[in-house]
Amino acid sequence: MKSKTADRIATGVFIAIAIIIISILVGLFSYILINGFKYISWDFLTTPSSNIRAGGGIRDQLFNSFYILLITMIIAIPLGIGGGIYMAEYAKPGKVTDIIRSCVEVLSSLPSIVIGMFGLLVFVNTTGWGYTILGGALALTVFNLPVIVRVSEDAILAVPRELKEASLALGITRWHTIKTVILPSAFPSILTGIILAAGRVFGEAAALLFTAGLSTPRLDYANWNPFSPQSPLNIFRPAETLAVHIWSVNTQGLIPDVEEVSNGSAAVLVISVLLFNLLARWIGSLITKKITATK
Amino acid sequence: MEKLAPAKDRLVKSKQNWVDGELRGKILVLLCAVIMITATISITIFLGTKGLQSFIKNGVSLIEFITSTKWNPTNQANPEYGVLPFIFGSFAVTFLAAIIAAPLGIGGAIFMTEIAPSWGRKILQPVIELLVGIPSVVYGFIGLTVLVPFIREHVGGLGFSLLSGMIVLSIMILPTITTIATDAISSLPKSLREGSYALGATRWQTIRKVLIPAALPSLLTAIVLGMARAFGEALAVQMVIGNVRNLPTSILDASATLTTIITLNMGHTTYGSVENNTLWSMGLILLVMSFAFILLIRYLSSRRKL
């Protein structure tokens, strides 16, 4: 009978652990959303932030976050998918492949602050650009690349062998097979993975502190010339993102309404990441349905 | 009429196009792979040379750097560069966070795979995915506004402490540990479980005597990966740990880690000064540690038997 009791106790403990994990999440989310929703208003989202006075918004930070994400993805997606194709289709087992695999592993386990320091050294000081959006995006690319490589490699390896073999049997070359058969059928999983990675990039701050900087110049949203220093589209201007903003108002800010601004920003950040998650699931299932014609 | 070249030429030409396309494709993806290698090597070289400058150029003694507990770089007459308190702080929060997160994470994994494989997994899996998605500054911010005051009022001390850092980090690394542990346990062969149940073992006995030992190397890998993440985490820890330069004497003392000192001081020290160079040396320690974690994981996965 003793082992039966032990079994029951253990089961109870495991259920308790699961409840603890769930309540941590529920607690965190309800705290962020309940506290943050109060401060989110159209005004909050569309006024520029203030360094000293209360009542600043997050307009520029929000724009910067999305803009840096966009630039990062423009650089990282082709590189990442290319790397994934190489690993899945071209790499022969051997020393070189082992080295590349180790590189991916090293890159993915580097702390983001170390990547930020590398960015500071190379994209800020060596190039002489100073704090720029491009520098931030390049640092985030380093941070993001291994994720996309891994996602695309897995997606490509999961494509049924028959598809590839049928295409090769028709006399189609390898590259053409990759372009027209393998990539389209691996596309849904790659896309889902990329959107999830985008959520991570959106909330990243440590790698951006020293590369995109802690300030934003006065922006003029009517100015669409990407070479003008006031233009929001200029990639050679410093840009504080939303995540960096939360950190900086809490640790070095002077504004009296720190609590309001950071609660609101945290809620916006978490809601955005949540939307990325939902979008990834939704697009994934939508495309799978469309391609495989299953319900 | 010049459009219609003889069929023979057209065939040869399209063949040529094919070969060109093939080669171009191969070069393109090879280039992507080369860029990854270049990135890794250049990170190592750049941070390595920059991190060694404080020892080579500024003459800071490596032994003093690692073993001295006195950090006083701004003292004009007698600057001291001992980072032991920060190294200690980094290791302390990392181990403490792992001690909390490992049982929770592995317990959660066992719950998902053994206790309630159907509905439990359906609930816990999205929960874990959402926890991964919360940005680290948000963890830091909640730690700062909820955890720190709570500890100050109910436990003691200033609130900014190793304890706060440990709790924030343990929640942050929980999803990493849970995900990998779940994969490890669910990939164990079914025959192991069935064999154990057939001998009359209870579920707990099966978990304790069969499943955990069989998955042990993978479970350790999960914990090490979690620790690697904790070791390198910067902003969330920086917001709750207090950032003092003394060696902490209790878990309620404020402390500092390598990452928090780098985050705090990198912005307002002059690039190229001795103090700034010592920050790069701390970055080099972080880099070396993340290589060490990878080697540890390699070693563990080579011991995986199943």
Coordinates of C-alpha atoms in Angstrom, one line a residue:
Chain A
M1 CA 0.0 0.0 0.0
K2 CA 2.9 2.3 0.7
S3 CA 3.9 2.6 -3.0
K4 CA 0.3 3.4 -3.9
T5 CA 0.3 6.3 -1.4
A6 CA 3.7 7.6 -2.7
D7 CA 2.2 7.4 -6.2
R8 CA -0.8 9.5 -5.2
I9 CA 1.4 12.1 -3.5
A10 CA 3.7 12.3 -6.5
T11 CA 0.7 12.8 -8.8
G12 CA -0.5 15.5 -6.6
V13 CA 2.9 17.2 -6.7
F14 CA 3.0 17.1 -10.5
I15 CA -0.5 18.6 -10.7
A16 CA 0.5 21.3 -8.3
I17 CA 3.5 22.1 -10.4
A18 CA 1.4 22.4 -13.5
I19 CA -1.0 24.7 -11.6
I20 CA 1.9 26.8 -10.4
I21 CA 3.2 27.3 -14.0
I22 CA -0.3 28.1 -15.3
S23 CA -0.9 30.6 -12.5
I24 CA 2.4 32.3 -13.1
L25 CA 1.3 32.9 -16.7
V26 CA -2.2 34.0 -15.8
G27 CA -0.9 36.3 -13.1
L28 CA 1.7 37.9 -15.4
F29 CA -0.7 38.4 -18.2
S30 CA -3.6 39.7 -16.1
Y31 CA -1.2 42.1 -14.3
I32 CA 0.2 43.5 -17.5
L33 CA -3.1 43.8 -19.3
I34 CA -5.2 45.1 -16.4
N35 CA -2.6 47.6 -15.4
G36 CA -1.7 48.6 -18.9
F37 CA -5.1 48.9 -20.5
K38 CA -5.9 51.9 -18.4
Y39 CA -3.2 53.9 -20.0
I40 CA -3.5 52.8 -23.6
S41 CA -5.4 55.4 -25.6
W42 CA -5.2 56.9 -29.0
D43 CA -3.4 59.8 -27.5
F44 CA -0.8 57.6 -25.8
L45 CA -0.1 55.9 -29.1
T46 CA 0.2 59.0 -31.1
T47 CA 2.0 61.6 -29.0
P48 CA 5.8 61.7 -29.0
S49 CA 7.5 60.8 -25.7
S50 CA 8.8 63.4 -23.3
N51 CA 12.1 63.3 -21.4
I52 CA 11.1 65.4 -18.5
R53 CA 7.4 66.2 -18.4
A54 CA 4.5 63.9 -17.7
G55 CA 2.0 62.9 -20.4
G56 CA 4.4 61.6 -23.0
G57 CA 3.3 58.9 -25.5
I58 CA 5.1 56.3 -27.4
R59 CA 4.5 57.2 -31.0
D60 CA 8.1 57.2 -32.2
Q61 CA 9.1 54.2 -30.1
L62 CA 6.2 52.2 -31.6
F63 CA 7.2 53.2 -35.1
N64 CA 10.9 52.5 -34.5
S65 CA 10.1 49.0 -33.2
F66 CA 8.2 48.1 -36.3
Y67 CA 10.7 49.7 -38.6
I68 CA 13.7 48.0 -37.1
L69 CA 11.8 44.7 -37.2
L70 CA 11.1 45.3 -40.9
I71 CA 14.7 46.1 -41.7
T72 CA 16.0 43.2 -39.7
M73 CA 13.6 40.8 -41.5
I74 CA 14.6 42.1 -44.9
I75 CA 18.2 41.2 -44.1
A76 CA 17.7 38.1 -42.1
I77 CA 15.0 36.2 -44.0
P78 CA 16.9 35.7 -47.3
L79 CA 20.1 34.9 -45.4
G80 CA 18.4 32.5 -43.0
I81 CA 16.4 30.7 -45.6
G82 CA 19.5 30.4 -47.8
G83 CA 21.4 29.0 -44.9
G84 CA 18.6 26.6 -44.2
I85 CA 18.5 25.4 -47.8
Y86 CA 22.3 24.9 -47.7
M87 CA 22.1 22.8 -44.5
A88 CA 19.1 20.8 -45.6
E89 CA 20.0 20.2 -49.3
Y90 CA 23.6 20.9 -50.1
A91 CA 25.6 20.2 -47.0
K92 CA 27.3 16.8 -47.1
P93 CA 28.1 15.2 -43.8
G94 CA 31.7 16.1 -43.0
K95 CA 33.9 18.6 -41.3
V96 CA 32.6 21.7 -43.1
T97 CA 29.0 21.0 -42.2
D98 CA 30.0 20.3 -38.6
I99 CA 31.7 23.7 -38.5
I100 CA 28.6 25.5 -39.9
R101 CA 26.4 23.6 -37.5
S102 CA 28.6 24.7 -34.6
C103 CA 28.5 28.2 -35.8
V104 CA 24.7 28.2 -35.8
E105 CA 24.8 26.7 -32.3
V106 CA 27.3 29.3 -31.0
L107 CA 25.3 32.2 -32.6
S108 CA 22.0 31.0 -31.1
S109 CA 23.5 30.7 -27.6
L110 CA 25.2 34.0 -27.5
P111 CA 23.7 36.3 -24.9
S112 CA 22.0 39.2 -26.6
I113 CA 24.1 41.7 -24.6
V114 CA 27.2 40.2 -26.2
I115 CA 25.7 40.6 -29.6
G116 CA 24.9 44.2 -28.7
M117 CA 28.6 44.7 -27.7
F118 CA 29.7 43.2 -31.0
G119 CA 27.3 45.6 -32.8
L120 CA 28.7 48.6 -30.8
L121 CA 32.2 47.6 -31.8
V122 CA 31.6 46.9 -35.5
F123 CA 28.5 48.7 -36.6
V124 CA 28.8 51.8 -34.4
N125 CA 32.5 52.5 -33.8
T126 CA 34.4 50.8 -36.7
T127 CA 32.0 52.0 -39.4
G128 CA 31.7 55.4 -37.8
W129 CA 27.9 55.4 -38.2
G130 CA 27.1 56.1 -34.6
Y131 CA 23.8 54.8 -33.2
T132 CA 21.7 53.9 -36.2
I133 CA 18.7 51.8 -37.2
L134 CA 20.8 49.9 -39.6
G135 CA 23.3 49.0 -36.9
G136 CA 20.5 47.8 -34.7
A137 CA 19.0 45.8 -37.5
L138 CA 22.3 44.2 -38.3
A139 CA 22.8 43.2 -34.6
L140 CA 19.3 41.8 -34.5
T141 CA 20.1 39.9 -37.7
V142 CA 23.0 38.2 -35.9
F143 CA 20.7 37.4 -33.1
N144 CA 17.8 36.2 -35.3
L145 CA 19.7 34.3 -38.1
P146 CA 20.2 31.0 -36.3
V147 CA 16.5 30.8 -35.4
I148 CA 15.5 31.3 -39.1
V149 CA 18.2 28.9 -40.3
R150 CA 17.0 26.2 -38.0
V151 CA 13.3 26.8 -38.8
S152 CA 13.9 26.6 -42.5
E153 CA 16.2 23.6 -42.3
D154 CA 13.6 21.7 -40.3
A155 CA 10.8 22.8 -42.6
I156 CA 12.7 21.7 -45.7
L157 CA 13.7 18.3 -44.2
A158 CA 10.0 17.7 -43.3
V159 CA 9.0 18.0 -47.0
P160 CA 8.0 14.4 -48.1
R161 CA 10.9 12.7 -50.0
E162 CA 8.5 11.6 -52.8
L163 CA 7.9 15.2 -53.9
K164 CA 11.5 15.9 -54.3
E165 CA 12.3 12.6 -55.9
A166 CA 9.4 12.9 -58.4
S167 CA 10.7 16.3 -59.4
L168 CA 14.2 15.1 -59.9
A169 CA 12.9 12.1 -61.8
L170 CA 11.3 14.4 -64.3
G171 CA 14.8 15.6 -65.1
I172 CA 14.4 18.9 -63.2
T173 CA 17.7 20.2 -61.8
R174 CA 18.3 20.4 -58.1
W175 CA 18.1 24.2 -57.7
H176 CA 14.9 24.3 -59.8
T177 CA 13.4 21.6 -57.7
I178 CA 14.2 23.6 -54.5
K179 CA 12.7 26.7 -56.0
T180 CA 9.5 25.3 -57.4
V181 CA 8.8 22.2 -55.3
I182 CA 10.5 22.2 -52.0
L183 CA 10.3 25.8 -50.9
P184 CA 6.6 26.2 -51.7
S185 CA 5.7 23.1 -49.7
A186 CA 8.0 24.1 -46.8
F187 CA 6.6 27.7 -46.9
P188 CA 3.9 27.4 -44.2
S189 CA 6.2 26.1 -41.5
I190 CA 8.9 28.6 -42.5
L191 CA 6.5 31.5 -42.3
T192 CA 5.1 30.4 -38.9
G193 CA 8.7 30.1 -37.6
I194 CA 9.6 33.6 -39.0
I195 CA 6.6 35.2 -37.4
L196 CA 7.4 33.7 -34.0
A197 CA 11.0 34.9 -34.4
A198 CA 9.6 38.3 -35.3
G199 CA 7.9 38.4 -31.9
R200 CA 11.2 37.7 -30.2
V201 CA 12.9 40.5 -32.2
F202 CA 10.1 42.9 -31.4
G203 CA 10.7 42.5 -27.6
E204 CA 14.5 42.5 -27.7
A205 CA 16.2 45.3 -26.0
A206 CA 19.7 44.4 -24.8
A207 CA 21.1 44.0 -28.3
L208 CA 19.7 47.4 -29.2
L209 CA 20.9 49.5 -26.3
F210 CA 24.3 50.1 -27.7
T211 CA 23.5 49.8 -31.4
A212 CA 20.3 51.8 -32.1
G213 CA 20.7 54.0 -29.1
L214 CA 18.5 55.4 -26.4
S215 CA 17.2 58.5 -28.2
T216 CA 15.1 59.4 -31.2
P217 CA 15.5 62.7 -33.1
R218 CA 12.5 64.8 -33.7
L219 CA 10.7 63.1 -36.4
D220 CA 8.6 64.6 -39.1
Y221 CA 6.1 62.0 -40.4
A222 CA 5.4 64.1 -43.5
N223 CA 9.0 63.8 -44.6
W224 CA 9.3 60.7 -46.7
N225 CA 12.8 61.3 -48.0
P226 CA 14.8 58.4 -46.6
F227 CA 18.0 60.5 -46.6
S228 CA 16.7 63.4 -44.6
P229 CA 17.7 63.3 -40.9
Q230 CA 14.2 64.1 -39.7
S231 CA 12.6 61.5 -41.8
P232 CA 11.2 58.4 -39.9
L233 CA 12.4 56.3 -42.9
N234 CA 16.1 57.3 -42.6
I235 CA 18.0 54.2 -41.6
F236 CA 21.0 56.2 -40.4
R237 CA 19.3 57.8 -37.5
P238 CA 19.3 56.7 -33.8
A239 CA 16.1 55.0 -32.8
E240 CA 14.8 54.0 -29.4
T241 CA 12.4 51.0 -29.6
L242 CA 9.5 50.3 -27.3
A243 CA 11.4 47.6 -25.3
V244 CA 14.4 49.9 -24.8
H245 CA 12.0 52.7 -23.8
I246 CA 10.5 50.6 -21.0
W247 CA 14.0 49.9 -19.7
S248 CA 15.3 53.5 -20.0
V249 CA 12.3 55.2 -18.3
N250 CA 12.6 52.8 -15.4
T251 CA 16.3 53.0 -14.9
Q252 CA 17.4 56.4 -16.0
G253 CA 14.3 58.3 -16.8
L254 CA 13.3 61.6 -15.2
I255 CA 9.7 61.7 -16.1
P256 CA 7.2 61.7 -13.1
D257 CA 4.8 59.3 -14.8
V258 CA 7.2 56.4 -15.2
E259 CA 4.6 53.9 -13.9
E260 CA 1.9 55.0 -16.4
V261 CA 4.2 55.1 -19.4
S262 CA 5.9 51.8 -18.7
N263 CA 2.6 50.0 -17.8
G264 CA 1.1 51.2 -21.0
S265 CA 4.2 50.3 -23.1
A266 CA 4.5 46.9 -21.5
A267 CA 0.9 46.2 -22.4
V268 CA 1.4 47.3 -26.0
L269 CA 4.5 45.2 -26.2
V270 CA 2.9 42.1 -24.8
I271 CA -0.2 42.5 -26.9
S272 CA 1.9 42.9 -30.0
V273 CA 3.8 39.7 -29.2
L274 CA 0.5 38.0 -28.5
L275 CA -0.7 39.1 -31.9
F276 CA 2.4 37.8 -33.6
N277 CA 1.8 34.4 -31.9
L278 CA -1.9 34.3 -33.0
L279 CA -1.0 35.4 -36.5
A280 CA 1.6 32.7 -36.8
R281 CA -0.9 30.0 -35.8
W282 CA -3.6 31.4 -38.0
I283 CA -1.5 31.8 -41.2
G284 CA 0.1 28.4 -40.6
S285 CA -3.3 26.6 -40.5
L286 CA -4.7 28.7 -43.3
I287 CA -1.9 27.9 -45.7
T288 CA -1.8 24.3 -44.7
K289 CA -5.5 24.1 -45.5
K290 CA -5.0 25.8 -48.9
I291 CA -2.0 23.7 -49.9
T292 CA -3.0 20.3 -48.7
A293 CA -6.8 20.7 -49.4
T294 CA -7.6 19.1 -46.0
K295 CA -10.0 20.5 -43.5
Chain B
M1 CA 12.5 36.7 -87.8
E2 CA 15.7 36.6 -85.7
K3 CA 13.6 35.4 -82.8
L4 CA 13.4 31.9 -84.3
A5 CA 16.8 30.4 -83.9
P6 CA 17.2 26.8 -84.9
A7 CA 15.9 24.3 -82.4
K8 CA 19.4 22.9 -81.8
D9 CA 20.7 26.3 -80.7
R10 CA 17.7 27.0 -78.5
L11 CA 18.2 23.6 -76.7
V12 CA 21.8 24.3 -76.1
K13 CA 21.1 27.7 -74.9
S14 CA 18.4 26.6 -72.4
K15 CA 20.7 23.9 -71.2
Q16 CA 23.3 26.6 -70.6
N17 CA 20.7 28.6 -68.7
W18 CA 20.0 25.6 -66.5
V19 CA 23.6 25.0 -65.7
D20 CA 24.0 28.7 -64.9
G21 CA 20.9 28.7 -62.7
E22 CA 22.1 25.7 -60.9
L23 CA 25.5 27.1 -60.2
R24 CA 24.0 30.5 -59.2
G25 CA 21.7 28.8 -56.7
K26 CA 24.5 26.8 -55.2
I27 CA 26.7 29.8 -54.9
L28 CA 23.8 31.8 -53.4
V29 CA 23.1 29.3 -50.5
L30 CA 26.8 28.7 -50.0
L31 CA 27.2 32.4 -49.5
C32 CA 24.6 32.4 -46.8
A33 CA 26.4 29.6 -45.0
V34 CA 29.7 31.5 -45.4
I35 CA 28.2 34.6 -43.9
M36 CA 27.1 32.7 -40.8
I37 CA 30.7 31.3 -40.3
T38 CA 32.1 34.8 -40.9
A39 CA 29.7 36.3 -38.3
T40 CA 30.7 33.7 -35.7
I41 CA 34.4 34.0 -36.3
S42 CA 34.3 37.8 -36.4
I43 CA 32.4 38.0 -33.2
T44 CA 35.0 35.8 -31.5
I45 CA 37.9 37.7 -33.0
F46 CA 36.5 41.3 -32.4
L47 CA 35.4 40.7 -28.9
G48 CA 38.5 38.6 -28.1
T49 CA 41.0 41.3 -29.2
K50 CA 38.9 44.1 -27.6
G51 CA 38.5 42.2 -24.4
L52 CA 42.2 41.5 -24.1
Q53 CA 43.1 45.1 -24.5
S54 CA 42.7 46.0 -20.8
F55 CA 45.3 43.4 -20.0
I56 CA 47.7 44.0 -22.8
K57 CA 47.5 47.7 -23.4
N58 CA 46.4 49.0 -20.0
G59 CA 48.4 46.6 -17.9
V60 CA 45.5 45.4 -15.7
S61 CA 46.6 42.2 -14.0
L62 CA 44.5 39.2 -15.1
I63 CA 44.9 37.6 -11.7
E64 CA 43.7 40.8 -10.0
F65 CA 40.9 41.1 -12.5
I66 CA 39.5 37.7 -11.7
T67 CA 40.3 37.3 -8.0
S68 CA 40.1 40.8 -6.4
T69 CA 36.8 41.8 -4.9
K70 CA 37.5 45.6 -5.1
W71 CA 36.0 47.4 -8.0
N72 CA 36.9 51.0 -8.0
P73 CA 37.8 52.1 -11.5
T74 CA 37.0 55.8 -11.1
N75 CA 39.5 56.3 -8.2
Q76 CA 42.1 58.6 -9.8
A77 CA 45.1 57.7 -7.5
N78 CA 44.6 54.0 -7.1
P79 CA 42.0 52.5 -9.5
E80 CA 41.1 48.9 -8.7
Y81 CA 39.7 46.5 -11.2
G82 CA 38.5 43.4 -9.4
V83 CA 35.4 41.8 -10.9
L84 CA 35.1 38.8 -8.6
P85 CA 31.8 40.2 -7.0
F86 CA 30.2 40.4 -10.4
I87 CA 31.4 36.9 -11.5
F88 CA 30.1 35.6 -8.2
G89 CA 26.8 37.4 -8.7
S90 CA 26.4 36.0 -12.2
F91 CA 27.0 32.4 -11.1
A92 CA 24.9 32.9 -7.9
V93 CA 21.8 34.0 -9.7
T94 CA 22.3 31.5 -12.5
F95 CA 22.5 28.5 -10.1
L96 CA 19.8 29.7 -7.8
A97 CA 17.4 30.3 -10.7
A98 CA 18.2 26.8 -12.0
I99 CA 17.5 25.3 -8.6
I100 CA 14.0 26.7 -8.7
A101 CA 13.3 26.4 -12.4
A102 CA 14.6 22.8 -12.9
P103 CA 12.1 21.0 -10.6
L104 CA 9.3 23.1 -11.9
G105 CA 10.2 22.7 -15.5
I106 CA 10.9 19.0 -15.3
G107 CA 7.8 18.5 -13.2
G108 CA 5.8 20.4 -15.8
A109 CA 7.3 18.2 -18.5
I110 CA 6.4 15.0 -16.6
F111 CA 2.9 16.4 -16.1
M112 CA 2.5 16.9 -19.9
T113 CA 3.9 13.6 -20.9
E114 CA 3.0 11.1 -18.2
I115 CA 0.2 12.4 -16.0
A116 CA -2.2 14.1 -18.5
P117 CA -0.8 13.6 -22.0
S118 CA -4.0 14.7 -23.7
W119 CA -5.7 17.6 -21.9
G120 CA -2.7 18.6 -19.8
R121 CA -0.5 19.1 -22.8
K122 CA -3.2 21.1 -24.6
I123 CA -3.3 23.6 -21.7
L124 CA 0.3 23.7 -20.7
Q125 CA 1.9 23.8 -24.2
P126 CA 0.4 27.2 -25.1
V127 CA 1.1 28.5 -21.6
I128 CA 4.8 27.7 -22.1
E129 CA 4.8 29.3 -25.6
L130 CA 3.3 32.5 -24.3
L131 CA 5.8 32.6 -21.4
V132 CA 8.6 32.5 -24.0
G133 CA 7.0 35.4 -25.8
I134 CA 7.0 37.8 -23.0
P135 CA 10.0 40.2 -23.6
S136 CA 12.7 40.3 -20.9
V137 CA 12.2 44.0 -20.1
V138 CA 8.6 43.2 -19.2
Y139 CA 9.8 40.6 -16.8
G140 CA 12.2 43.1 -15.4
F141 CA 9.5 45.8 -15.1
I142 CA 7.1 43.5 -13.3
G143 CA 9.9 42.4 -11.0
L144 CA 10.7 46.0 -10.3
T145 CA 7.1 47.1 -9.6
V146 CA 5.7 44.0 -7.9
L147 CA 8.5 41.7 -6.7
V148 CA 10.9 44.2 -5.3
P149 CA 8.3 46.1 -3.1
F150 CA 6.8 42.7 -2.0
I151 CA 10.2 41.4 -0.8
R152 CA 11.0 44.7 0.9
E153 CA 7.8 44.6 2.9
H154 CA 7.4 40.9 3.6
V155 CA 10.8 39.3 3.5
G156 CA 13.3 42.1 4.4
G157 CA 16.2 44.0 3.0
L158 CA 15.9 46.6 0.3
G159 CA 14.0 44.4 -2.1
F160 CA 16.7 44.8 -4.7
S161 CA 18.4 41.5 -4.1
L162 CA 19.8 38.3 -5.3
L163 CA 16.4 36.8 -4.4
S164 CA 14.5 39.1 -6.8
G165 CA 17.0 38.4 -9.6
M166 CA 16.7 34.7 -8.9
I167 CA 12.9 34.7 -9.0
V168 CA 12.7 36.8 -12.2
L169 CA 15.4 34.6 -14.0
S170 CA 13.8 31.3 -12.9
I171 CA 10.5 32.3 -14.5
M172 CA 12.4 33.4 -17.6
I173 CA 14.2 30.1 -18.0
L174 CA 11.3 27.9 -17.1
P175 CA 9.9 27.6 -20.7
T176 CA 13.4 26.6 -22.0
I177 CA 13.7 23.8 -19.5
T178 CA 10.1 22.6 -19.8
T179 CA 10.2 22.5 -23.6
I180 CA 13.4 20.5 -23.9
A181 CA 12.5 18.2 -21.0
T182 CA 9.1 17.5 -22.6
D183 CA 10.8 16.6 -25.9
A184 CA 13.3 14.4 -24.0
I185 CA 10.8 12.4 -22.0
S186 CA 8.2 12.0 -24.8
S187 CA 10.9 10.7 -27.2
L188 CA 11.7 7.8 -24.8
P189 CA 10.6 4.5 -26.3
K190 CA 7.2 3.3 -25.2
S191 CA 8.6 -0.1 -24.3
L192 CA 10.4 1.4 -21.3
R193 CA 7.1 2.5 -19.7
E194 CA 5.2 -0.6 -20.7
G195 CA 8.0 -2.9 -19.3
S196 CA 7.9 -1.1 -16.0
Y197 CA 4.2 -1.1 -15.7
A198 CA 4.1 -4.8 -16.6
L199 CA 6.4 -5.5 -13.6
G200 CA 3.7 -3.9 -11.4
A201 CA 5.5 -0.6 -10.8
T202 CA 3.3 2.4 -10.0
R203 CA 3.4 5.5 -12.2
W204 CA 5.7 7.3 -9.7
Q205 CA 8.1 4.4 -9.5
T206 CA 8.2 4.3 -13.3
I207 CA 8.9 8.0 -13.5
R208 CA 11.5 7.9 -10.8
K209 CA 13.3 4.7 -11.5
V210 CA 13.0 4.3 -15.3
L211 CA 12.0 7.5 -17.1
I212 CA 14.1 10.1 -15.3
P213 CA 17.3 8.0 -15.4
A214 CA 16.8 7.2 -19.0
A215 CA 16.3 10.8 -20.0
L216 CA 18.9 12.2 -17.6
P217 CA 21.5 13.5 -20.1
S218 CA 18.7 15.3 -22.0
L219 CA 17.2 16.7 -18.8
L220 CA 20.7 18.0 -17.8
T221 CA 21.0 19.5 -21.3
A222 CA 17.7 21.3 -20.7
I223 CA 19.0 22.7 -17.4
V224 CA 22.3 23.8 -18.8
L225 CA 20.6 25.6 -21.7
G226 CA 18.4 27.3 -19.2
M227 CA 21.5 28.3 -17.2
A228 CA 23.2 29.6 -20.3
R229 CA 20.2 31.9 -20.9
A230 CA 20.2 33.0 -17.3
F231 CA 23.9 33.8 -17.3
G232 CA 23.6 36.1 -20.3
E233 CA 20.4 37.8 -19.4
A234 CA 21.0 41.5 -18.8
L235 CA 18.2 44.0 -18.6
A236 CA 15.6 42.0 -16.5
V237 CA 18.3 41.2 -13.9
Q238 CA 19.7 44.7 -14.0
M239 CA 16.3 46.2 -13.0
V240 CA 15.8 44.1 -9.9
I241 CA 19.3 43.2 -8.5
G242 CA 20.4 46.5 -7.1
N243 CA 23.8 46.8 -8.8
V244 CA 26.2 47.3 -5.9
R245 CA 29.9 46.5 -6.1
N246 CA 30.2 44.5 -2.9
L247 CA 30.2 40.8 -2.6
P248 CA 26.7 39.8 -1.3
T249 CA 26.7 38.1 2.1
S250 CA 23.1 36.9 2.0
I251 CA 20.4 36.2 -0.5
L252 CA 18.6 39.4 0.5
D253 CA 21.7 41.6 -0.3
A254 CA 21.8 43.7 -3.4
S255 CA 24.4 42.4 -5.8
A256 CA 25.5 42.8 -9.4
T257 CA 26.3 40.5 -12.3
L258 CA 28.7 40.9 -15.3
T259 CA 25.8 41.7 -17.6
T260 CA 24.3 44.3 -15.4
I261 CA 27.6 46.2 -14.9
I262 CA 28.2 46.2 -18.7
T263 CA 24.7 47.4 -19.3
L264 CA 25.0 50.2 -16.8
N265 CA 28.4 51.5 -17.5
M266 CA 28.9 51.0 -21.2
G267 CA 26.9 54.1 -22.0
H268 CA 28.7 56.5 -19.8
T269 CA 32.4 55.6 -19.9
T270 CA 34.6 57.0 -22.6
Y271 CA 35.3 54.5 -25.4
G272 CA 39.0 53.4 -25.1
S273 CA 39.4 54.3 -21.5
V274 CA 40.7 51.7 -19.0
E275 CA 37.3 51.4 -17.3
N276 CA 35.6 50.9 -20.7
N277 CA 38.2 48.3 -21.7
T278 CA 37.5 46.3 -18.5
L279 CA 33.9 46.2 -19.5
W280 CA 34.9 44.6 -22.8
S281 CA 36.9 42.1 -20.8
M282 CA 33.8 41.2 -18.9
G283 CA 32.0 40.8 -22.2
L284 CA 34.8 38.4 -23.2
I285 CA 34.1 36.4 -20.0
L286 CA 30.5 36.1 -21.1
L287 CA 31.6 34.9 -24.5
V288 CA 33.9 32.4 -23.0
M289 CA 31.2 31.2 -20.7
S290 CA 28.8 30.7 -23.5
F291 CA 31.4 28.6 -25.3
A292 CA 31.8 26.6 -22.1
F293 CA 28.1 26.0 -21.9
I294 CA 28.1 24.7 -25.5
L295 CA 31.0 22.3 -24.7
L296 CA 29.1 21.1 -21.6
I297 CA 26.0 20.5 -23.7
R298 CA 28.1 18.6 -26.3
Y299 CA 29.5 16.5 -23.6
L300 CA 26.1 15.7 -22.2
S301 CA 24.6 14.8 -25.5
S302 CA 27.5 12.5 -26.3
R303 CA 26.5 10.6 -23.2
R304 CA 22.9 10.2 -24.4
K305 CA 22.3 6.5 -24.8
L306 CA 18.8 6.2 -26.0

